[in-house]
Coordinates of C-alpha atoms in Angstrom, one line a residue:
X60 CA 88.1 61.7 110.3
X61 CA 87.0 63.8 113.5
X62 CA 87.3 67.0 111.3
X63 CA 85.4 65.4 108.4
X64 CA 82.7 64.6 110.8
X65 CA 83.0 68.2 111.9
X66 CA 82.8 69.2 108.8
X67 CA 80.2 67.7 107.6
X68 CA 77.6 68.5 110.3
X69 CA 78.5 71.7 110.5
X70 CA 77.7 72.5 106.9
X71 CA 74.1 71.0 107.8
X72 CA 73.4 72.9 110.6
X73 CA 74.5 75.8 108.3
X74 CA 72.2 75.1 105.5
X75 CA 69.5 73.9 107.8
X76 CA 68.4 76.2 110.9
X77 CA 66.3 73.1 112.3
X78 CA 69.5 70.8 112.7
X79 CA 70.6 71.0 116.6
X80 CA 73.2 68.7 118.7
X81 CA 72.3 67.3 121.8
X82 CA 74.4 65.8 124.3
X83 CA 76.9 65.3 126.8
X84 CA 79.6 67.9 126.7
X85 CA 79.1 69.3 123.1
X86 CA 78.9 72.6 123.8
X87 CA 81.9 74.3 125.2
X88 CA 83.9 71.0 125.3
X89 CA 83.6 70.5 121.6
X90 CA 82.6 66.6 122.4
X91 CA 84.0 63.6 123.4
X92 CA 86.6 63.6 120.2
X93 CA 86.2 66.9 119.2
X94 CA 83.2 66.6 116.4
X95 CA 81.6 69.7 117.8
X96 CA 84.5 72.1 118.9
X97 CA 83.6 75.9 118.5
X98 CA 80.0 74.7 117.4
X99 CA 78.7 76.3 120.4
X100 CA 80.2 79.7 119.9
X101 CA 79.1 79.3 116.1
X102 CA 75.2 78.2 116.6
X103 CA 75.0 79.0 120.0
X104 CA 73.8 77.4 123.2
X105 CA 70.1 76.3 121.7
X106 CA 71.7 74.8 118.6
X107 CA 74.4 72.6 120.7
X108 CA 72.7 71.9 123.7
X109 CA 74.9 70.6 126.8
X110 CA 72.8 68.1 128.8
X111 CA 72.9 66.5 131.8
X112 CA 74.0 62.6 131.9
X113 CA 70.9 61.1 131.2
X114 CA 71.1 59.3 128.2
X115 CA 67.1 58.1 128.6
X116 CA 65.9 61.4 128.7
X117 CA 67.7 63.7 126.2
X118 CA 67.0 61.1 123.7
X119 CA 63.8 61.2 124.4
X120 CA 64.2 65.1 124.2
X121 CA 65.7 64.5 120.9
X122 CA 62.8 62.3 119.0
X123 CA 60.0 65.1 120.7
X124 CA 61.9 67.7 118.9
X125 CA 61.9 65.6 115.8
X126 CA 58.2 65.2 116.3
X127 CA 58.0 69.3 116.1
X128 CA 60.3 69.9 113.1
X129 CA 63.9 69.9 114.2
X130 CA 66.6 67.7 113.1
X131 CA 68.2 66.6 116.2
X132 CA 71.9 65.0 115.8
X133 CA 71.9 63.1 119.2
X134 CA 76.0 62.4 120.4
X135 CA 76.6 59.5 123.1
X136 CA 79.9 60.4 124.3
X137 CA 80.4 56.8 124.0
X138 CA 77.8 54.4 121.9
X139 CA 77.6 52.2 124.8
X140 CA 75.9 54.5 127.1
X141 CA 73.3 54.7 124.7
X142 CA 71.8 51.5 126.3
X143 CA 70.7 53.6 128.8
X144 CA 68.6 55.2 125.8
X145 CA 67.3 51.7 124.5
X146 CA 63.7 51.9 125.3
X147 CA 63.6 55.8 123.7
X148 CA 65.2 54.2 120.6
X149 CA 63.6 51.0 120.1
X150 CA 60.3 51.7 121.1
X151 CA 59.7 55.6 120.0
X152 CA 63.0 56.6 117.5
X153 CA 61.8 53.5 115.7
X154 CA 58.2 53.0 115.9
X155 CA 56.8 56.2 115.7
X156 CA 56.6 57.1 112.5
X157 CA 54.2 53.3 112.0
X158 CA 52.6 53.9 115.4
X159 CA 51.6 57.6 114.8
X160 CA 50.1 56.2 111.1
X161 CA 52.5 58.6 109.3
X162 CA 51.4 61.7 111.4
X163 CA 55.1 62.3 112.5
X164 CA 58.7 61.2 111.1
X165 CA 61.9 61.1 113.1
X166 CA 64.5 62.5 111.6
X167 CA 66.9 62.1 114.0
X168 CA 70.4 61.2 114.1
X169 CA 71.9 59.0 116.6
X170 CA 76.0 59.1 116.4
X171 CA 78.9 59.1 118.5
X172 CA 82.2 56.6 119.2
X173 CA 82.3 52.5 119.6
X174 CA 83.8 49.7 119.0
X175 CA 86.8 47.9 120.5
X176 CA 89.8 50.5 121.2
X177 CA 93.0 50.5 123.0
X178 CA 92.3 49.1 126.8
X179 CA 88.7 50.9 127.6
X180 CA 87.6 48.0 129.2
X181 CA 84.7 46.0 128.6
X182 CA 81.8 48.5 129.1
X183 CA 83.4 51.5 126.4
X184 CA 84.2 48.6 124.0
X185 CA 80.4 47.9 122.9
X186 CA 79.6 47.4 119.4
X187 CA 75.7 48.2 119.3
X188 CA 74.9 47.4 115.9
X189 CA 73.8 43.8 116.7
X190 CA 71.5 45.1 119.9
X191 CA 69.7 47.9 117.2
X192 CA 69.8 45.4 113.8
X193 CA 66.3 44.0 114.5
X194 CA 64.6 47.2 115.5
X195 CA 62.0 48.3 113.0
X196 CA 62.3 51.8 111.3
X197 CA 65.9 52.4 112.1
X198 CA 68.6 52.6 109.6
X199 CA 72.5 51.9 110.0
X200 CA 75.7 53.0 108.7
X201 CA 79.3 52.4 109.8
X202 CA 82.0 55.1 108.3
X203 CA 85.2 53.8 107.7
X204 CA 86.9 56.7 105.9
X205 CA 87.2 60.7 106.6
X206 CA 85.8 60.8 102.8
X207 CA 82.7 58.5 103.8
X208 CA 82.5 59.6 107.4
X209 CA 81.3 63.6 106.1
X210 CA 79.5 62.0 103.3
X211 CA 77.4 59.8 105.6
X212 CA 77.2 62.2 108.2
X213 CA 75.5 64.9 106.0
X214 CA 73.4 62.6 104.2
X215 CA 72.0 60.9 107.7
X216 CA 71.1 64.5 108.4
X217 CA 68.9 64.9 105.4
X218 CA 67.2 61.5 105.7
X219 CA 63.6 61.2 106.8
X220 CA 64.2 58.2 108.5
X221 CA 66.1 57.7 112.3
X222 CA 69.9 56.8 111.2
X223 CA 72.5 55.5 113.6
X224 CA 75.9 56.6 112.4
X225 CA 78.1 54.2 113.7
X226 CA 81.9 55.7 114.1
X227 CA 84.7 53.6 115.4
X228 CA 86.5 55.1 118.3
X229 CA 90.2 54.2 116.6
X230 CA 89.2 55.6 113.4
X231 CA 89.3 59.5 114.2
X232 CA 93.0 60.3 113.6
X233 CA 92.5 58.6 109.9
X234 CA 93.7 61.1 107.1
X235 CA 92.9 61.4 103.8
X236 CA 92.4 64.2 101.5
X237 CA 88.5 64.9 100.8
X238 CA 86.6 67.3 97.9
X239 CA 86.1 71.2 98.5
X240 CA 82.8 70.7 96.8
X241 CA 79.7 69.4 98.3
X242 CA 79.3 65.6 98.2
X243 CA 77.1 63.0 100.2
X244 CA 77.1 59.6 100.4
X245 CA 74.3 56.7 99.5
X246 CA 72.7 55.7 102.9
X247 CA 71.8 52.1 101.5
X248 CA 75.5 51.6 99.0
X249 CA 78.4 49.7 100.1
X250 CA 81.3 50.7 98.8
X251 CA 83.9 48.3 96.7
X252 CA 87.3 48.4 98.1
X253 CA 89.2 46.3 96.1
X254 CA 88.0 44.4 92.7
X255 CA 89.0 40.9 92.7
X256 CA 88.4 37.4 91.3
X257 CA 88.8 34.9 93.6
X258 CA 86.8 35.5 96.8
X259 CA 84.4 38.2 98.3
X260 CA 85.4 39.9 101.4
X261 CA 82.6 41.7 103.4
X262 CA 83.7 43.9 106.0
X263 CA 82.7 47.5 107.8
X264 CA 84.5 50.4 110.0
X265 CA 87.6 49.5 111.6
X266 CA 88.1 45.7 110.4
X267 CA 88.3 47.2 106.6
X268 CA 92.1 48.1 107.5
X269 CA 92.5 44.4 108.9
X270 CA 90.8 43.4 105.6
X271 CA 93.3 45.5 103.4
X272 CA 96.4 44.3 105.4
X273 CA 95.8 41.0 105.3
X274 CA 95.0 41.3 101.0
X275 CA 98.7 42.4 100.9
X276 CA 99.6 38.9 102.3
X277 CA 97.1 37.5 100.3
X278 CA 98.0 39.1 96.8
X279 CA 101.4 38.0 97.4
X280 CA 100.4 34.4 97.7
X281 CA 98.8 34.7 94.5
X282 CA 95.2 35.2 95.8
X283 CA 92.5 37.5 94.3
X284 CA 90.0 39.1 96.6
X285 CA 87.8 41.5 96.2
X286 CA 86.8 44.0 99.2
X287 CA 83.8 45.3 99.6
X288 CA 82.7 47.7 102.7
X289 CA 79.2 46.9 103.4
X290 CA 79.0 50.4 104.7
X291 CA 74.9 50.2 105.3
X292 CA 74.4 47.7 107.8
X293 CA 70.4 48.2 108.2
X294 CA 69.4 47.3 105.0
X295 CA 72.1 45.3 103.4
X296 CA 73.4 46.7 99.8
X297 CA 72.3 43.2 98.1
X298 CA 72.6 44.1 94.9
X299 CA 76.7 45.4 95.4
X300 CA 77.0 42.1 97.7
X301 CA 75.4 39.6 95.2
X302 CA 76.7 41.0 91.9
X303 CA 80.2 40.2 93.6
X304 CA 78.6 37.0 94.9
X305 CA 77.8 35.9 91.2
X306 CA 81.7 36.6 90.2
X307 CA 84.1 34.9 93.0
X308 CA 80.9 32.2 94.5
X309 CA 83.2 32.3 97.8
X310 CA 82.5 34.7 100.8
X311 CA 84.2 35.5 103.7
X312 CA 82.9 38.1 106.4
X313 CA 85.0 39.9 108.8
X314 CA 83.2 42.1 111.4
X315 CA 84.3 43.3 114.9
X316 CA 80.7 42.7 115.9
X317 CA 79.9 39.5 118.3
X318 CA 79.8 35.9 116.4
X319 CA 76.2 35.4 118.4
X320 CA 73.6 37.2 117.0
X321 CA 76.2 39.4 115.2
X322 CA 75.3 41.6 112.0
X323 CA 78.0 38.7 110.3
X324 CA 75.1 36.0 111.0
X325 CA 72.2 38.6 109.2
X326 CA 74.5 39.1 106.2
X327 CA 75.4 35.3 106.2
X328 CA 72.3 34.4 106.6
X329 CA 70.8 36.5 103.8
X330 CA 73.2 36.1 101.2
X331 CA 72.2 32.3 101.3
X332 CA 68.3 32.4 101.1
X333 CA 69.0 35.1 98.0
X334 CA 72.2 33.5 96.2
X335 CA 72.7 29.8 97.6
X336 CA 73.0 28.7 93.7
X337 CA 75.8 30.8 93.3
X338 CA 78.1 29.5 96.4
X339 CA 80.9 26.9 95.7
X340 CA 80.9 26.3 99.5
X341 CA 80.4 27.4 102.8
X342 CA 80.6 31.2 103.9
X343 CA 83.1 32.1 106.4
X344 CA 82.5 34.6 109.2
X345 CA 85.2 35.8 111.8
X346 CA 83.8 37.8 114.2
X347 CA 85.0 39.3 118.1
X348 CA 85.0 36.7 120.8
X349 CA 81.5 36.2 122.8
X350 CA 83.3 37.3 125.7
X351 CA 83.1 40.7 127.7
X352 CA 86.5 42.5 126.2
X353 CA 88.7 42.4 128.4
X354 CA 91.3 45.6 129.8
X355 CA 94.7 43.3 129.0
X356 CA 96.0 44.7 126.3
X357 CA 97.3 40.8 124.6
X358 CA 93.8 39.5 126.0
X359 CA 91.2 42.3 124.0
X360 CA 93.7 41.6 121.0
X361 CA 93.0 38.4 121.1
X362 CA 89.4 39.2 121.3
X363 CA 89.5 40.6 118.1
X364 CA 89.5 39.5 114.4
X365 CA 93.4 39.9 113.7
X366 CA 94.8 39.7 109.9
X367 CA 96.7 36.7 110.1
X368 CA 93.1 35.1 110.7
X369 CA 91.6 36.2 107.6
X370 CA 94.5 35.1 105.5
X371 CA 94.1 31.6 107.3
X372 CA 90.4 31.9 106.6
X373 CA 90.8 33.0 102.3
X374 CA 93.2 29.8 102.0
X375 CA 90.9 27.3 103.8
X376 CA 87.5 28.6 101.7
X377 CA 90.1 28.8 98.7
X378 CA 92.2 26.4 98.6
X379 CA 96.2 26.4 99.1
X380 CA 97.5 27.9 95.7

C-alpha cells in the first residue's frame, strides 16, 4: 500500500508543478514509511521540503502556500503529532475558504500514519478522525486497500477542498495487484465489500479485515452480511449506507475509533434521523475502549474491536440461526 501511495502522489506532482510535500523527514529519508523515497532527488528540495519538528508551523506553511496557488500534500510522520497542528487546521485549513468569503481555497492535503499498531504506546496509537469530524470545511477519507489508497490519494490532490487522508499504520505492507492506467477514486463513495441479505456491516481502514474475517465465521453459521467500507468519513456516503439500510433493516458498525464521541456515534446517529422506518431494531456499534492504549501487547488487543466480537454482535442483532 506504501508504494501505491507513492505512486499515486508522485504521478500528481508529475502532472501538476504546484503539488509539493511538506514535512518531517520526506526528503532524503523518503518518510516515515517510505511514501516519499527518491522524491527528493526526482522534484528536488523545493518540491519535498524537509522541515523542522514543528508541526504548528509547517502547517501553517502549508495552508499560506495553498492561499498562493500550490497544492501542498502535508505528511505527519505520525497523525497524532498533528495535534500539535490543531489550531492551523481547525481554525485556518478549515475556515478559510468561508472566512475569506471565497477569496482563497485550501487545497491542501493532510496525510500520514495512525491508528492502533503493534505496541506504539498510547500517544502513536491516536485515531484523529473523531477530534477533526466536527470541523467545518474539512473532508475525510480512510484507505483501506493499495487499490483505494492511490485512488484516494490522487483524487485528494485534485480536490478544491482541505482532505485528511487518513492511512492506518498496519495497513502499508498490504498487497494487491492495481491498474497500469490512470484511475481515481470518489472522495464522498463508500465502497461495497461484500453484498449480503441479512445485516449491514459499516466499517473503515484497518477494522475492514476484522470485518471480512469474522463474515467467514459468519457465512459458515448460515448468516448473510453485507460489508460495506464507508471509506468517506466527512460526509457520510448516505445514499450507499441507506440503499443497504432499506434491504437487511439491521446495522452493525465496527470502527477502531473511540465509542465516545466516535465517528460510530455520527454514522449511528445519522442513519436513524434519515432511515428510522427502515430499522427492525437497535444499531450496534463496537468501537476501541475509552481508555489511553495501552503498550502491553494482550492489554491494546483487548483495547481493540477483535472478530470474535463482531460475530457475537451479528447473532445478538440477528438472532441465533
Amino acid at each position: 500500500m506504501f508504494e501505491a501511495l507513492r505512486e499515486g502522489l508522485g504521478e500528481e506532482m508529475e502532472r501538476d508543478p504546484n503539488v509539493c510535500v511538506i514535512g518531517e523527514d520526506v526528503g532524503d529519508y523518503g518518510g516515515s514509511y517510505k511514501v516519499t523515497k527518491g522524491f527528493s532527488e526526482k522534484f528536488g528540495s523545493w518540491r519535498v521540503l524537509d522541515t523542522p519538528i514543528a508541526e504548528n508551523s509547517f502547517t501553517g506553511m502549508a495552508i499560506g502556500a495553498a492561499m498562493t496557488g500550490l497544492r501542498p500534500v502535508v505528511e505527519g510522520m505520525n497523525m497524532g503529532f498533528l495535534l500539535l497542528a490543531y489550531n492551523q487546521i481547525a481554525n485556518n485549513c478549515g475556515m478559510l475558504h468561508y472566512t475569506s468569503g471565497g477569496q482563497f481555497t485550501i487545497p491542501v492535503v493532510i496525510r500520514g500514519p495512525g491508528g492502533v499498531g503493534r505496541q506504539l504506546g498510547a500517544e502513536h496509537s491516536q485515531r484523529l478522525e473523531s477530534y477533526f469530524q466536527s470541523v467545518p470545511g474539512l473532508q475525510m477519507v480512510a484507505c483501506s486497500t493499495p487499490y483505494n489508497a492511490k485512488g484516494l490519494m490522487k483524487a485528494a490532490i485534485r480536490c478544491e477542498n482541505p482532505v485528511i487522508l487518513y492511512e492506518h499504520v498496519l495497513l502499508y505492507n498490504l498487497k494487491e495487484k492495481i491498474p497500469d492506467e490512470e484511475y481515481t477514486c470518489c472522495l464522498e463513495e463508500a465502497e461495497m465489500v461484500r453484498p449480503g441479505t441479512d445485516i449491514t456491516i459499516l466499517t473503515y481502514s484497518r477494522m475492514r479485515y476484522h470485518v471480512t474475517q469474522a463474515a467467514k465465521t459468519l457465512v459458515d453459521r448460515g448468516y448473510d452480511p453485507e460489508i460495506i467500507d464507508i471509506r468517506s468519513l466527512k460526509p457520510f456516503d448516505m445514499y450507499t449506507i441507506g440503499e443497504s439500510v432499506k434491504k437487511t433493516h439491521r446495522v452493525l458498525i465496527v470502527e477502531e475509533c473511540m465509542r465516545t464521541g466516535g465517528i460510530g456515534a455520527s454514522l449511528r446517529s445519522a442513519i436513524m434521523e434519515s432511515f428510522w422506518d427502515e430499522l427492525d431494531g437497535p444499531i450496534g456499534c463496537l468501537s476501541s475502549q475509552d481508555v489511553p492504549t495501552p503498550y502491553s501487547g494482550p492489554l491494546e488487543e483487548l483495547t481493540v474491536v477483535q472478530p470474535h466480537q463482531i460475530v457475537t454482535a451479528v447473532e445478538n442483532l440477528c438472532g441465533k440461526k
